[in-house]
mmCIF file of C-alpha atoms in Angstrom:
data_model
loop_
_atom_site.group_PDB
_atom_site.id
_atom_site.type_symbol
_atom_site.label_atom_id
_atom_site.label_comp_id
_atom_site.label_asym_id
_atom_site.label_seq_id
_atom_site.Cartn_x
_atom_site.Cartn_y
_atom_site.Cartn_z
ATOM 1 C CA MET A 1 275.870 -129.897 286.466
ATOM 2 C CA GLU A 2 278.297 -130.225 284.024
ATOM 3 C CA GLY A 3 281.159 -127.914 282.861
ATOM 4 C CA PRO A 4 281.236 -125.574 279.795
ATOM 5 C CA ASN A 5 283.280 -127.635 276.734
ATOM 6 C CA VAL A 6 286.305 -127.157 276.526
ATOM 7 C CA SER A 7 288.384 -127.151 273.318
ATOM 8 C CA MET A 8 291.750 -128.198 272.503
ATOM 9 C CA THR A 9 292.934 -124.833 272.149
ATOM 10 C CA ASP A 10 291.360 -123.255 275.154
ATOM 11 C CA ALA A 11 292.448 -125.965 277.332
ATOM 12 C CA GLY A 12 296.042 -124.145 278.303
ATOM 13 C CA PRO A 13 299.831 -124.430 277.665
ATOM 14 C CA GLY A 14 300.295 -127.440 278.526
ATOM 15 C CA SER A 15 297.820 -128.940 275.799
ATOM 16 C CA ALA A 16 299.857 -126.699 273.845
ATOM 17 C CA ILE A 17 303.146 -127.493 274.341
ATOM 18 C CA ALA A 18 301.901 -131.399 273.995
ATOM 19 C CA GLN A 19 300.452 -130.864 270.301
ATOM 20 C CA TRP A 20 303.352 -129.034 269.602
ATOM 21 C CA ARG A 21 305.533 -131.851 270.479
ATOM 22 C CA THR A 22 303.635 -134.449 268.587
ATOM 23 C CA ASP A 23 303.889 -132.359 265.856
ATOM 24 C CA PHE A 24 307.269 -131.785 265.798
ATOM 25 C CA SER A 25 307.869 -136.043 266.722
ATOM 26 C CA ARG A 26 305.623 -136.802 263.807
ATOM 27 C CA LYS A 27 307.395 -134.226 261.496
ATOM 28 C CA PHE A 28 311.034 -135.176 262.620
ATOM 29 C CA GLN A 29 310.146 -138.991 261.916
ATOM 30 C CA PHE A 30 308.915 -138.584 258.435
ATOM 31 C CA TYR A 31 312.399 -136.894 257.599
ATOM 32 C CA LEU A 32 314.512 -139.474 259.431
ATOM 33 C CA ASP A 33 311.961 -142.258 257.390
ATOM 34 C CA LYS A 34 312.873 -140.134 254.020
ATOM 35 C CA SER A 35 316.673 -140.600 254.835
ATOM 36 C CA THR A 36 316.627 -144.053 255.418
ATOM 37 C CA PRO A 37 317.999 -145.318 251.240
ATOM 38 C CA HIS A 38 320.509 -142.260 251.642
ATOM 39 C CA ILE A 39 323.361 -144.019 252.916
ATOM 40 C CA THR A 40 326.253 -142.309 251.886
ATOM 41 C CA GLY A 41 324.300 -138.651 252.389
ATOM 42 C CA ARG A 42 323.466 -139.886 256.176
ATOM 43 C CA TRP A 43 327.277 -140.962 256.658
ATOM 44 C CA LEU A 44 328.019 -137.897 254.795
ATOM 45 C CA GLY A 45 326.104 -135.990 257.422
ATOM 46 C CA THR A 46 327.240 -137.501 260.617
ATOM 47 C CA LEU A 47 330.922 -137.529 259.319
ATOM 48 C CA SER A 48 330.594 -133.603 258.888
ATOM 49 C CA ILE A 49 329.217 -133.391 262.546
ATOM 50 C CA ALA A 50 332.123 -135.307 263.817
ATOM 51 C CA LEU A 51 334.294 -132.905 262.259
ATOM 52 C CA PHE A 52 332.806 -129.672 263.957
ATOM 53 C CA TYR A 53 332.793 -131.945 267.114
ATOM 54 C CA ALA A 54 336.687 -132.750 266.953
ATOM 55 C CA LEU A 55 337.616 -129.493 265.543
ATOM 56 C CA ARG A 56 335.364 -127.876 268.608
ATOM 57 C CA VAL A 57 337.386 -129.723 270.831
ATOM 58 C CA TYR A 58 341.102 -128.989 269.457
ATOM 59 C CA PHE A 59 340.145 -125.197 269.767
ATOM 60 C CA VAL A 60 338.958 -125.559 273.069
ATOM 61 C CA GLN A 61 341.817 -127.706 274.374
ATOM 62 C CA GLY A 62 339.388 -129.475 276.186
ATOM 63 C CA PHE A 63 336.203 -131.502 277.231
ATOM 64 C CA TYR A 64 338.518 -134.452 276.876
ATOM 65 C CA ILE A 65 336.288 -136.681 279.386
ATOM 66 C CA VAL A 66 333.403 -136.597 277.209
ATOM 67 C CA THR A 67 335.601 -137.267 273.622
ATOM 68 C CA TYR A 68 336.936 -140.295 276.108
ATOM 69 C CA GLY A 69 332.750 -141.500 277.113
ATOM 70 C CA LEU A 70 332.116 -140.571 273.298
ATOM 71 C CA GLY A 71 334.790 -142.973 272.301
ATOM 72 C CA ILE A 72 333.642 -146.008 274.571
ATOM 73 C CA TYR A 73 330.241 -145.529 273.121
ATOM 74 C CA LEU A 74 331.039 -145.464 269.474
ATOM 75 C CA LEU A 75 333.030 -148.815 270.518
ATOM 76 C CA ASN A 76 330.163 -150.277 272.125
ATOM 77 C CA LEU A 77 328.142 -149.225 268.887
ATOM 78 C CA LEU A 78 330.281 -151.000 266.870
ATOM 79 C CA ILE A 79 330.222 -154.192 268.611
ATOM 80 C CA GLY A 80 326.447 -154.450 268.195
ATOM 81 C CA PHE A 81 327.073 -153.611 264.699
ATOM 82 C CA LEU A 82 329.572 -156.553 264.483
ATOM 83 C CA SER A 83 328.091 -158.870 266.108
ATOM 84 C CA PRO A 84 325.405 -161.303 264.740
ATOM 85 C CA MET A 85 321.992 -160.916 266.311
ATOM 86 C CA VAL A 86 322.064 -164.548 268.080
ATOM 87 C CA ASP A 87 325.512 -165.360 269.595
ATOM 88 C CA PRO A 88 326.190 -169.099 268.720
ATOM 89 C CA GLU A 89 328.061 -169.124 272.311
ATOM 90 C CA LEU A 90 325.329 -167.107 274.486
ATOM 91 C CA GLU A 91 322.184 -168.619 272.858
ATOM 92 C CA VAL A 92 320.834 -171.837 271.599
ATOM 93 C CA SER A 93 318.291 -170.779 268.890
ATOM 94 C CA ASP A 94 315.649 -172.902 267.496
ATOM 95 C CA GLY A 95 315.897 -170.643 264.549
ATOM 96 C CA PRO A 96 318.293 -169.939 261.960
ATOM 97 C CA THR A 97 322.048 -170.057 263.192
ATOM 98 C CA LEU A 98 325.013 -169.202 261.241
ATOM 99 C CA PRO A 99 326.556 -172.326 259.488
ATOM 100 C CA THR A 100 329.865 -173.087 261.288
ATOM 101 C CA LYS A 101 330.782 -176.102 258.614
ATOM 102 C CA GLY A 102 331.183 -175.382 254.497
ATOM 103 C CA SER A 103 328.178 -178.090 254.293
ATOM 104 C CA ASP A 104 325.752 -176.281 256.321
ATOM 105 C CA GLU A 105 323.245 -174.164 254.718
ATOM 106 C CA PHE A 106 323.464 -170.707 254.148
ATOM 107 C CA LYS A 107 321.683 -168.285 256.548
ATOM 108 C CA PRO A 108 321.781 -164.608 256.216
ATOM 109 C CA PHE A 109 323.793 -162.657 258.554
ATOM 110 C CA ILE A 110 321.593 -159.966 260.770
ATOM 111 C CA ARG A 111 323.503 -157.438 263.141
ATOM 112 C CA ARG A 112 322.568 -156.962 266.663
ATOM 113 C CA LEU A 113 322.544 -153.654 265.586
ATOM 114 C CA PRO A 114 321.085 -152.597 262.131
ATOM 115 C CA GLU A 115 323.002 -150.146 259.881
ATOM 116 C CA PHE A 116 320.501 -147.154 260.334
ATOM 117 C CA LYS A 117 319.926 -147.652 263.915
ATOM 118 C CA PHE A 118 323.897 -147.432 264.788
ATOM 119 C CA TRP A 119 323.779 -144.595 262.177
ATOM 120 C CA TYR A 120 321.187 -142.866 264.327
ATOM 121 C CA ALA A 121 322.821 -143.314 267.358
ATOM 122 C CA ILE A 122 326.133 -142.301 266.513
ATOM 123 C CA THR A 123 324.686 -139.272 264.987
ATOM 124 C CA LYS A 124 322.873 -138.576 268.538
ATOM 125 C CA ALA A 125 326.082 -139.184 269.851
ATOM 126 C CA PHE A 126 328.225 -136.958 268.253
ATOM 127 C CA LEU A 127 325.231 -134.337 268.709
ATOM 128 C CA ILE A 128 325.201 -134.440 272.178
ATOM 129 C CA ALA A 129 328.721 -134.735 272.881
ATOM 130 C CA PHE A 130 329.210 -131.409 270.884
ATOM 131 C CA LEU A 131 326.258 -129.985 273.231
ATOM 132 C CA MET A 132 328.311 -130.677 275.702
ATOM 133 C CA THR A 133 331.238 -128.913 274.961
ATOM 134 C CA PHE A 134 329.452 -125.634 275.783
ATOM 135 C CA PHE A 135 328.884 -126.118 279.438
ATOM 136 C CA SER A 136 331.809 -125.759 281.445
ATOM 137 C CA VAL A 137 330.871 -128.160 283.854
ATOM 138 C CA PHE A 138 331.837 -131.517 281.957
ATOM 139 C CA ASP A 139 335.264 -130.060 281.274
ATOM 140 C CA VAL A 140 337.083 -132.040 283.750
ATOM 141 C CA PRO A 141 340.673 -131.691 283.634
ATOM 142 C CA VAL A 142 342.442 -134.786 282.987
ATOM 143 C CA PHE A 143 345.626 -136.035 280.701
ATOM 144 C CA TRP A 144 344.538 -136.905 277.892
ATOM 145 C CA PRO A 145 347.314 -139.289 276.158
ATOM 146 C CA ILE A 146 346.838 -141.414 279.125
ATOM 147 C CA LEU A 147 342.905 -141.720 278.007
ATOM 148 C CA LEU A 148 343.757 -141.780 274.631
ATOM 149 C CA SER A 149 346.215 -144.772 275.104
ATOM 150 C CA TYR A 150 343.826 -146.383 277.297
ATOM 151 C CA TRP A 151 340.896 -146.385 274.610
ATOM 152 C CA ILE A 152 343.634 -147.830 272.169
ATOM 153 C CA VAL A 153 344.227 -150.795 274.081
ATOM 154 C CA LEU A 154 340.709 -151.392 274.886
ATOM 155 C CA PHE A 155 340.021 -151.115 271.043
ATOM 156 C CA VAL A 156 342.837 -153.076 270.108
ATOM 157 C CA LEU A 157 341.664 -155.885 272.824
ATOM 158 C CA THR A 158 338.001 -155.824 272.220
ATOM 159 C CA MET A 159 338.266 -156.063 268.233
ATOM 160 C CA LYS A 160 340.835 -158.830 268.692
ATOM 161 C CA ARG A 161 338.129 -160.745 270.574
ATOM 162 C CA GLN A 162 335.563 -159.504 268.178
ATOM 163 C CA ILE A 163 337.873 -160.980 265.201
ATOM 164 C CA MET A 164 338.779 -164.317 267.071
ATOM 165 C CA HIS A 165 334.606 -164.676 267.518
ATOM 166 C CA MET A 166 334.007 -163.861 263.579
ATOM 167 C CA ILE A 167 336.996 -166.498 262.725
ATOM 168 C CA LYS A 168 335.699 -169.246 265.141
ATOM 169 C CA TYR A 169 331.810 -169.093 263.973
ATOM 170 C CA ARG A 170 332.715 -167.903 259.951
ATOM 171 C CA TYR A 171 330.574 -165.223 259.704
ATOM 172 C CA LEU A 172 331.809 -161.838 258.079
ATOM 173 C CA PRO A 173 329.054 -158.830 258.979
ATOM 174 C CA PHE A 174 329.994 -156.724 255.516
ATOM 175 C CA ASN A 175 329.221 -157.982 252.033
ATOM 176 C CA VAL A 176 332.607 -157.996 250.818
ATOM 177 C CA GLY A 177 333.747 -160.975 249.145
ATOM 178 C CA LYS A 178 330.181 -162.721 249.597
ATOM 179 C CA GLN A 179 328.943 -164.533 246.459
ATOM 180 C CA THR A 180 325.663 -162.656 245.132
ATOM 181 C CA TYR A 181 323.133 -164.158 243.038
ATOM 182 C CA GLY A 182 321.198 -162.493 240.213
ATOM 183 C CA GLY A 183 317.675 -162.854 238.832
ATOM 184 C CA LYS A 184 316.743 -162.837 235.323
ATOM 185 C CA LYS A 185 318.537 -160.310 233.369
ATOM 186 C CA SER A 186 316.175 -158.435 231.326
ATOM 187 C CA SER A 187 317.649 -157.085 227.954
ATOM 188 C CA GLY A 188 317.071 -153.906 226.547
ATOM 189 C CA ASN A 189 316.607 -154.999 223.143
ATOM 190 C CA SER A 190 314.591 -157.816 224.104
ATOM 191 C CA GLY A 191 312.135 -157.542 221.238
ATOM 192 C CA ALA A 192 314.280 -155.835 218.721
ATOM 193 C CA ALA A 193 315.207 -157.154 214.997
ATOM 194 C CA ASP A 194 318.279 -159.478 213.824
#
């Protein structure tokens, strides 16, 4: 004896919520994918979210522990963004490695944390921190100058270690000052008469 045929729309509220989540996830991923080439626009949007967060913390005069946690998380993301995929100190790789001598073959710098994932994680972090400022349970009373001083010391020590690593293994995680090679230059008047 078989039960009646149940369609997806008649299955109940659980499947409707699951369908809504699937649709929302697809649309969100679609717009996220469309934003990928728009680097400047994405970062300007994140900068505006960060500004809203800073203004919220300033006017509320609280949530310093949330800001400290956000700062530690952002520092962790920055280290991943500046680090190579394969750390020459930790791993022996069969694949491409960073050149350590001038005679070594050029190998491109591949980040441990790509720019898009770096941007996405920062944006999510600021949004979550902004939402946390609406709940008083996260407003732990602390003396913020000590937290700020500790974070600055941590930032300086971490960046010093990272810069020393960059100097030791001769890599630069940015395109500034790197030699670029161009292909054929197309002339606009290639068929023009003399």
